[in-house]
Structure formats: structure tokens, C-alpha cells
Amino acid sequence: MTETKSAGPPRLILQPPPRIVVPAHSDCGETARTVTRFGAWTFREDPAPGDEPAVYVMVCKETADDGTPCGRESGPLHTPEEASEWTRKHTQFSGATHRKYRMVADVPFEMVPKVEPLGGSRSDFPE
């Protein structure tokens, strides 16, 4: 409120309240992005996974001439580059006949708000 001086009794000028916009809930929007009543959120790989580093395992999907599956596994790898190198070597040692693989990945991800919600802590919001 602001008091103004003019001829006659003082009068108050009321400022309009700030406009608060709350987006509608929508989980059918863009890939890896959703809008909740708390705003826009993004799904991304956790840049600081701490005690949970990413783990990748490559599995060969090819079959031998007699029909038996190769199924050879790389064991735990810690970067996509290591996974790529393992598949390159396996393809090389198979005489270039093993070319199809499955990647099994355990990678920490997190949901990140575009703008942090006002007030309260993360524990104030249901999961």
C-alpha cells in the first residue's frame, strides 16, 4: 500500500496482487519432459551419481552356424566407450560374424525442475 498526498483526506492506492500461474498437469507432452502442478521438470542422467556409478553390460545376440546362441557377456563396464570397445573386439575376434548386441545399463537418473518450487523442502512434496 502507498499513501499519496493530495488535496483532501489521504487515500490509499492498492497495488494489484502478483499474478500466479500454475501449469496444468500433463504427462503426454514432450519426451523426457513433463509438467506437474509444480512446473516443468526434466529427466536427465545424474551428473554426480556418488556411490552409484553407471554400469553397462554388453551381451552378444548372435547365433553360431549350428543355432546355438553366443550369449557372451562383457561383465561390468563403466562408460559407453568401454561398452563400444568391448563390442568392437568381440566382433573382431568372431571373424566379423557377431554384429548384434544388447546393452543392459544401470544408470542413475534424476528429475530436475526447470524452476525450483517456492518454499518448503523436497521432503514437503510427495513422491
PDB file of N, CA and C in Angstrom, residues 1-69:
ATOM      1  N   MET A   1       0.841  -1.176   0.000  1.00  0.00           N
ATOM      2  CA  MET A   1       0.000   0.000   0.000  1.00  0.00           C
ATOM      3  C   MET A   1       0.881   1.232   0.000  1.00  0.00           C
ATOM      4  N   THR A   2       0.416   2.268  -0.685  1.00  0.00           N
ATOM      5  CA  THR A   2       1.149   3.518  -0.789  1.00  0.00           C
ATOM      6  C   THR A   2       0.228   4.658  -0.396  1.00  0.00           C
ATOM      7  N   GLU A   3       0.731   5.570   0.411  1.00  0.00           N
ATOM      8  CA  GLU A   3      -0.053   6.733   0.802  1.00  0.00           C
ATOM      9  C   GLU A   3       0.327   7.876  -0.115  1.00  0.00           C
ATOM     10  N   THR A   4      -0.661   8.585  -0.654  1.00  0.00           N
ATOM     11  CA  THR A   4      -0.373   9.708  -1.536  1.00  0.00           C
ATOM     12  C   THR A   4      -0.869  10.999  -0.883  1.00  0.00           C
ATOM     13  N   LYS A   5      -0.216  12.123  -1.221  1.00  0.00           N
ATOM     14  CA  LYS A   5      -0.624  13.426  -0.711  1.00  0.00           C
ATOM     15  C   LYS A   5      -1.377  14.149  -1.809  1.00  0.00           C
ATOM     16  N   SER A   6      -2.522  14.638  -1.494  1.00  0.00           N
ATOM     17  CA  SER A   6      -3.312  15.420  -2.417  1.00  0.00           C
ATOM     18  C   SER A   6      -4.230  16.304  -1.595  1.00  0.00           C
ATOM     19  N   ALA A   7      -4.903  17.148  -2.259  1.00  0.00           N
ATOM     20  CA  ALA A   7      -5.848  17.985  -1.536  1.00  0.00           C
ATOM     21  C   ALA A   7      -6.939  17.086  -0.989  1.00  0.00           C
ATOM     22  N   GLY A   8      -7.280  17.276   0.247  1.00  0.00           N
ATOM     23  CA  GLY A   8      -8.321  16.471   0.856  1.00  0.00           C
ATOM     24  C   GLY A   8      -7.709  15.380   1.721  1.00  0.00           C
ATOM     25  N   PRO A   9      -8.527  14.438   2.171  1.00  0.00           N
ATOM     26  CA  PRO A   9      -8.025  13.386   3.060  1.00  0.00           C
ATOM     27  C   PRO A   9      -7.101  12.435   2.298  1.00  0.00           C
ATOM     28  N   PRO A  10      -6.124  11.830   3.009  1.00  0.00           N
ATOM     29  CA  PRO A  10      -5.235  10.887   2.316  1.00  0.00           C
ATOM     30  C   PRO A  10      -6.017   9.681   1.792  1.00  0.00           C
ATOM     31  N   ARG A  11      -5.568   9.158   0.688  1.00  0.00           N
ATOM     32  CA  ARG A  11      -6.208   7.956   0.163  1.00  0.00           C
ATOM     33  C   ARG A  11      -5.138   6.908  -0.124  1.00  0.00           C
ATOM     34  N   LEU A  12      -5.525   5.661  -0.087  1.00  0.00           N
ATOM     35  CA  LEU A  12      -4.612   4.546  -0.303  1.00  0.00           C
ATOM     36  C   LEU A  12      -4.741   4.032  -1.727  1.00  0.00           C
ATOM     37  N   ILE A  13      -3.606   3.749  -2.319  1.00  0.00           N
ATOM     38  CA  ILE A  13      -3.601   3.138  -3.648  1.00  0.00           C
ATOM     39  C   ILE A  13      -3.143   1.703  -3.460  1.00  0.00           C
ATOM     40  N   LEU A  14      -3.991   0.783  -3.807  1.00  0.00           N
ATOM     41  CA  LEU A  14      -3.677  -0.638  -3.648  1.00  0.00           C
ATOM     42  C   LEU A  14      -3.070  -1.168  -4.939  1.00  0.00           C
ATOM     43  N   GLN A  15      -1.927  -1.846  -4.797  1.00  0.00           N
ATOM     44  CA  GLN A  15      -1.286  -2.482  -5.941  1.00  0.00           C
ATOM     45  C   GLN A  15      -2.006  -3.796  -6.214  1.00  0.00           C
ATOM     46  N   PRO A  16      -2.158  -4.173  -7.474  1.00  0.00           N
ATOM     47  CA  PRO A  16      -2.791  -5.466  -7.755  1.00  0.00           C
ATOM     48  C   PRO A  16      -1.886  -6.598  -7.251  1.00  0.00           C
ATOM     49  N   PRO A  17      -2.489  -7.683  -6.775  1.00  0.00           N
ATOM     50  CA  PRO A  17      -1.657  -8.799  -6.304  1.00  0.00           C
ATOM     51  C   PRO A  17      -0.878  -9.397  -7.468  1.00  0.00           C
ATOM     52  N   PRO A  18       0.287 -10.007  -7.187  1.00  0.00           N
ATOM     53  CA  PRO A  18       1.049 -10.633  -8.280  1.00  0.00           C
ATOM     54  C   PRO A  18       0.256 -11.782  -8.891  1.00  0.00           C
ATOM     55  N   ARG A  19       0.387 -11.935 -10.187  1.00  0.00           N
ATOM     56  CA  ARG A  19      -0.323 -13.000 -10.893  1.00  0.00           C
ATOM     57  C   ARG A  19       0.448 -14.304 -10.718  1.00  0.00           C
ATOM     58  N   ILE A  20      -0.213 -15.313 -10.232  1.00  0.00           N
ATOM     59  CA  ILE A  20       0.411 -16.619 -10.036  1.00  0.00           C
ATOM     60  C   ILE A  20      -0.164 -17.568 -11.079  1.00  0.00           C
ATOM     61  N   VAL A  21       0.732 -18.150 -11.857  1.00  0.00           N
ATOM     62  CA  VAL A  21       0.315 -19.081 -12.898  1.00  0.00           C
ATOM     63  C   VAL A  21       0.773 -20.482 -12.506  1.00  0.00           C
ATOM     64  N   VAL A  22      -0.159 -21.394 -12.428  1.00  0.00           N
ATOM     65  CA  VAL A  22       0.162 -22.785 -12.106  1.00  0.00           C
ATOM     66  C   VAL A  22      -0.162 -23.622 -13.328  1.00  0.00           C
ATOM     67  N   PRO A  23       0.869 -24.223 -13.968  1.00  0.00           N
ATOM     68  CA  PRO A  23       0.602 -25.021 -15.172  1.00  0.00           C
ATOM     69  C   PRO A  23      -0.282 -26.222 -14.857  1.00  0.00           C
ATOM     70  N   ALA A  24      -1.070 -26.609 -15.833  1.00  0.00           N
ATOM     71  CA  ALA A  24      -1.907 -27.800 -15.682  1.00  0.00           C
ATOM     72  C   ALA A  24      -1.045 -29.049 -15.752  1.00  0.00           C
ATOM     73  N   HIS A  25      -1.514 -30.132 -15.134  1.00  0.00           N
ATOM     74  CA  HIS A  25      -0.785 -31.391 -15.173  1.00  0.00           C
ATOM     75  C   HIS A  25      -0.883 -31.983 -16.574  1.00  0.00           C
ATOM     76  N   SER A  26       0.239 -32.461 -17.067  1.00  0.00           N
ATOM     77  CA  SER A  26       0.241 -33.084 -18.391  1.00  0.00           C
ATOM     78  C   SER A  26       1.407 -34.037 -18.470  1.00  0.00           C
ATOM     79  N   ASP A  27       1.141 -35.316 -18.680  1.00  0.00           N
ATOM     80  CA  ASP A  27       2.260 -36.218 -18.890  1.00  0.00           C
ATOM     81  C   ASP A  27       2.201 -36.827 -20.276  1.00  0.00           C
ATOM     82  N   CYS A  28       1.594 -36.118 -21.190  1.00  0.00           N
ATOM     83  CA  CYS A  28       1.579 -36.600 -22.567  1.00  0.00           C
ATOM     84  C   CYS A  28       2.297 -35.605 -23.475  1.00  0.00           C
ATOM     85  N   GLY A  29       3.208 -34.823 -22.889  1.00  0.00           N
ATOM     86  CA  GLY A  29       3.935 -33.821 -23.657  1.00  0.00           C
ATOM     87  C   GLY A  29       5.181 -34.388 -24.287  1.00  0.00           C
ATOM     88  N   GLU A  30       6.203 -33.562 -24.352  1.00  0.00           N
ATOM     89  CA  GLU A  30       7.456 -33.942 -24.994  1.00  0.00           C
ATOM     90  C   GLU A  30       8.125 -35.105 -24.267  1.00  0.00           C
ATOM     91  N   THR A  31       8.978 -35.824 -24.978  1.00  0.00           N
ATOM     92  CA  THR A  31       9.743 -36.915 -24.393  1.00  0.00           C
ATOM     93  C   THR A  31      10.703 -36.354 -23.361  1.00  0.00           C
ATOM     94  N   ALA A  32      10.855 -37.029 -22.244  1.00  0.00           N
ATOM     95  CA  ALA A  32      11.775 -36.666 -21.163  1.00  0.00           C
ATOM     96  C   ALA A  32      11.466 -35.289 -20.592  1.00  0.00           C
ATOM     97  N   ARG A  33      10.208 -34.864 -20.663  1.00  0.00           N
ATOM     98  CA  ARG A  33       9.833 -33.597 -20.061  1.00  0.00           C
ATOM     99  C   ARG A  33       8.375 -33.710 -19.666  1.00  0.00           C
ATOM    100  N   THR A  34       8.031 -33.253 -18.493  1.00  0.00           N
ATOM    101  CA  THR A  34       6.645 -33.286 -18.073  1.00  0.00           C
ATOM    102  C   THR A  34       6.331 -32.026 -17.285  1.00  0.00           C
ATOM    103  N   VAL A  35       5.073 -31.668 -17.233  1.00  0.00           N
ATOM    104  CA  VAL A  35       4.641 -30.518 -16.457  1.00  0.00           C
ATOM    105  C   VAL A  35       3.754 -31.037 -15.342  1.00  0.00           C
ATOM    106  N   THR A  36       4.050 -30.640 -14.126  1.00  0.00           N
ATOM    107  CA  THR A  36       3.216 -31.004 -12.991  1.00  0.00           C
ATOM    108  C   THR A  36       2.673 -29.718 -12.398  1.00  0.00           C
ATOM    109  N   ARG A  37       1.918 -29.834 -11.336  1.00  0.00           N
ATOM    110  CA  ARG A  37       1.390 -28.619 -10.721  1.00  0.00           C
ATOM    111  C   ARG A  37       2.498 -27.771 -10.127  1.00  0.00           C
ATOM    112  N   PHE A  38       3.704 -28.302 -10.038  1.00  0.00           N
ATOM    113  CA  PHE A  38       4.836 -27.544  -9.516  1.00  0.00           C
ATOM    114  C   PHE A  38       5.687 -26.957 -10.631  1.00  0.00           C
ATOM    115  N   GLY A  39       5.349 -27.180 -11.891  1.00  0.00           N
ATOM    116  CA  GLY A  39       6.102 -26.614 -13.004  1.00  0.00           C
ATOM    117  C   GLY A  39       6.685 -27.672 -13.913  1.00  0.00           C
ATOM    118  N   ALA A  40       7.584 -27.235 -14.802  1.00  0.00           N
ATOM    119  CA  ALA A  40       8.206 -28.130 -15.776  1.00  0.00           C
ATOM    120  C   ALA A  40       9.387 -28.865 -15.145  1.00  0.00           C
ATOM    121  N   TRP A  41       9.499 -30.151 -15.438  1.00  0.00           N
ATOM    122  CA  TRP A  41      10.578 -30.993 -14.917  1.00  0.00           C
ATOM    123  C   TRP A  41      11.262 -31.683 -16.084  1.00  0.00           C
ATOM    124  N   THR A  42      12.536 -31.997 -15.916  1.00  0.00           N
ATOM    125  CA  THR A  42      13.309 -32.685 -16.939  1.00  0.00           C
ATOM    126  C   THR A  42      13.939 -33.933 -16.342  1.00  0.00           C
ATOM    127  N   PHE A  43      13.960 -35.002 -17.100  1.00  0.00           N
ATOM    128  CA  PHE A  43      14.557 -36.280 -16.717  1.00  0.00           C
ATOM    129  C   PHE A  43      15.948 -36.316 -17.320  1.00  0.00           C
ATOM    130  N   ARG A  44      17.012 -36.430 -16.476  1.00  0.00           N
ATOM    131  CA  ARG A  44      18.375 -36.415 -17.002  1.00  0.00           C
ATOM    132  C   ARG A  44      19.269 -37.366 -16.222  1.00  0.00           C
ATOM    133  N   GLU A  45      20.375 -37.748 -16.860  1.00  0.00           N
ATOM    134  CA  GLU A  45      21.355 -38.588 -16.184  1.00  0.00           C
ATOM    135  C   GLU A  45      21.943 -37.803 -15.022  1.00  0.00           C
ATOM    136  N   ASP A  46      22.080 -38.452 -13.859  1.00  0.00           N
ATOM    137  CA  ASP A  46      22.611 -37.800 -12.666  1.00  0.00           C
ATOM    138  C   ASP A  46      24.080 -37.472 -12.898  1.00  0.00           C
ATOM    139  N   PRO A  47      24.458 -36.183 -12.904  1.00  0.00           N
ATOM    140  CA  PRO A  47      25.850 -35.832 -13.179  1.00  0.00           C
ATOM    141  C   PRO A  47      26.799 -36.184 -12.037  1.00  0.00           C
ATOM    142  N   ALA A  48      26.271 -36.406 -10.839  1.00  0.00           N
ATOM    143  CA  ALA A  48      27.100 -36.757  -9.678  1.00  0.00           C
ATOM    144  C   ALA A  48      26.477 -37.961  -8.980  1.00  0.00           C
ATOM    145  N   PRO A  49      26.622 -39.161  -9.563  1.00  0.00           N
ATOM    146  CA  PRO A  49      25.925 -40.324  -9.013  1.00  0.00           C
ATOM    147  C   PRO A  49      26.435 -40.792  -7.652  1.00  0.00           C
ATOM    148  N   GLY A  50      27.589 -40.291  -7.200  1.00  0.00           N
ATOM    149  CA  GLY A  50      28.084 -40.658  -5.873  1.00  0.00           C
ATOM    150  C   GLY A  50      28.428 -42.118  -5.775  1.00  0.00           C
ATOM    151  N   ASP A  51      27.762 -42.829  -4.879  1.00  0.00           N
ATOM    152  CA  ASP A  51      28.047 -44.245  -4.655  1.00  0.00           C
ATOM    153  C   ASP A  51      27.411 -45.149  -5.706  1.00  0.00           C
ATOM    154  N   GLU A  52      26.692 -44.580  -6.641  1.00  0.00           N
ATOM    155  CA  GLU A  52      26.007 -45.374  -7.658  1.00  0.00           C
ATOM    156  C   GLU A  52      26.503 -45.023  -9.058  1.00  0.00           C
ATOM    157  N   PRO A  53      27.731 -45.392  -9.407  1.00  0.00           N
ATOM    158  CA  PRO A  53      28.195 -45.086 -10.766  1.00  0.00           C
ATOM    159  C   PRO A  53      27.430 -45.916 -11.794  1.00  0.00           C
ATOM    160  N   ALA A  54      27.398 -45.429 -13.014  1.00  0.00           N
ATOM    161  CA  ALA A  54      26.736 -46.157 -14.094  1.00  0.00           C
ATOM    162  C   ALA A  54      27.460 -47.469 -14.352  1.00  0.00           C
ATOM    163  N   VAL A  55      26.688 -48.507 -14.695  1.00  0.00           N
ATOM    164  CA  VAL A  55      27.249 -49.817 -15.028  1.00  0.00           C
ATOM    165  C   VAL A  55      26.576 -50.289 -16.313  1.00  0.00           C
ATOM    166  N   TYR A  56      27.388 -50.708 -17.276  1.00  0.00           N
ATOM    167  CA  TYR A  56      26.904 -51.199 -18.558  1.00  0.00           C
ATOM    168  C   TYR A  56      27.392 -52.638 -18.742  1.00  0.00           C
ATOM    169  N   VAL A  57      26.527 -53.500 -19.299  1.00  0.00           N
ATOM    170  CA  VAL A  57      26.907 -54.871 -19.646  1.00  0.00           C
ATOM    171  C   VAL A  57      26.464 -55.104 -21.088  1.00  0.00           C
ATOM    172  N   MET A  58      27.382 -55.563 -21.922  1.00  0.00           N
ATOM    173  CA  MET A  58      27.073 -55.877 -23.314  1.00  0.00           C
ATOM    174  C   MET A  58      26.887 -57.389 -23.448  1.00  0.00           C
ATOM    175  N   VAL A  59      25.866 -57.803 -24.197  1.00  0.00           N
ATOM    176  CA  VAL A  59      25.569 -59.217 -24.410  1.00  0.00           C
ATOM    177  C   VAL A  59      25.473 -59.448 -25.917  1.00  0.00           C
ATOM    178  N   CYS A  60      26.211 -60.434 -26.422  1.00  0.00           N
ATOM    179  CA  CYS A  60      26.173 -60.768 -27.839  1.00  0.00           C
ATOM    180  C   CYS A  60      24.867 -61.511 -28.143  1.00  0.00           C
ATOM    181  N   LYS A  61      24.135 -61.076 -29.175  1.00  0.00           N
ATOM    182  CA  LYS A  61      22.860 -61.678 -29.559  1.00  0.00           C
ATOM    183  C   LYS A  61      22.974 -62.626 -30.749  1.00  0.00           C
ATOM    184  N   GLU A  62      24.163 -62.782 -31.307  1.00  0.00           N
ATOM    185  CA  GLU A  62      24.331 -63.623 -32.494  1.00  0.00           C
ATOM    186  C   GLU A  62      24.253 -65.105 -32.148  1.00  0.00           C
ATOM    187  N   THR A  63      24.030 -65.914 -33.175  1.00  0.00           N
ATOM    188  CA  THR A  63      23.998 -67.371 -33.015  1.00  0.00           C
ATOM    189  C   THR A  63      25.052 -67.991 -33.924  1.00  0.00           C
ATOM    190  N   ALA A  64      25.538 -69.143 -33.507  1.00  0.00           N
ATOM    191  CA  ALA A  64      26.528 -69.876 -34.306  1.00  0.00           C
ATOM    192  C   ALA A  64      25.810 -70.558 -35.478  1.00  0.00           C
ATOM    193  N   ASP A  65      26.590 -71.131 -36.386  1.00  0.00           N
ATOM    194  CA  ASP A  65      26.007 -71.823 -37.546  1.00  0.00           C
ATOM    195  C   ASP A  65      25.090 -72.966 -37.132  1.00  0.00           C
ATOM    196  N   ASP A  66      25.386 -73.601 -35.988  1.00  0.00           N
ATOM    197  CA  ASP A  66      24.543 -74.712 -35.530  1.00  0.00           C
ATOM    198  C   ASP A  66      23.311 -74.228 -34.766  1.00  0.00           C
ATOM    199  N   GLY A  67      23.114 -72.890 -34.646  1.00  0.00           N
ATOM    200  CA  GLY A  67      21.917 -72.356 -33.997  1.00  0.00           C
ATOM    201  C   GLY A  67      22.063 -72.050 -32.518  1.00  0.00           C
ATOM    202  N   THR A  68      23.192 -72.398 -31.940  1.00  0.00           N
ATOM    203  CA  THR A  68      23.364 -72.102 -30.512  1.00  0.00           C
ATOM    204  C   THR A  68      23.694 -70.609 -30.333  1.00  0.00           C
ATOM    205  N   PRO A  69      23.044 -69.981 -29.350  1.00  0.00           N
ATOM    206  CA  PRO A  69      23.295 -68.558 -29.125  1.00  0.00           C
ATOM    207  C   PRO A  69      24.678 -68.323 -28.521  1.00  0.00           C
TER     208      PRO A  69
END
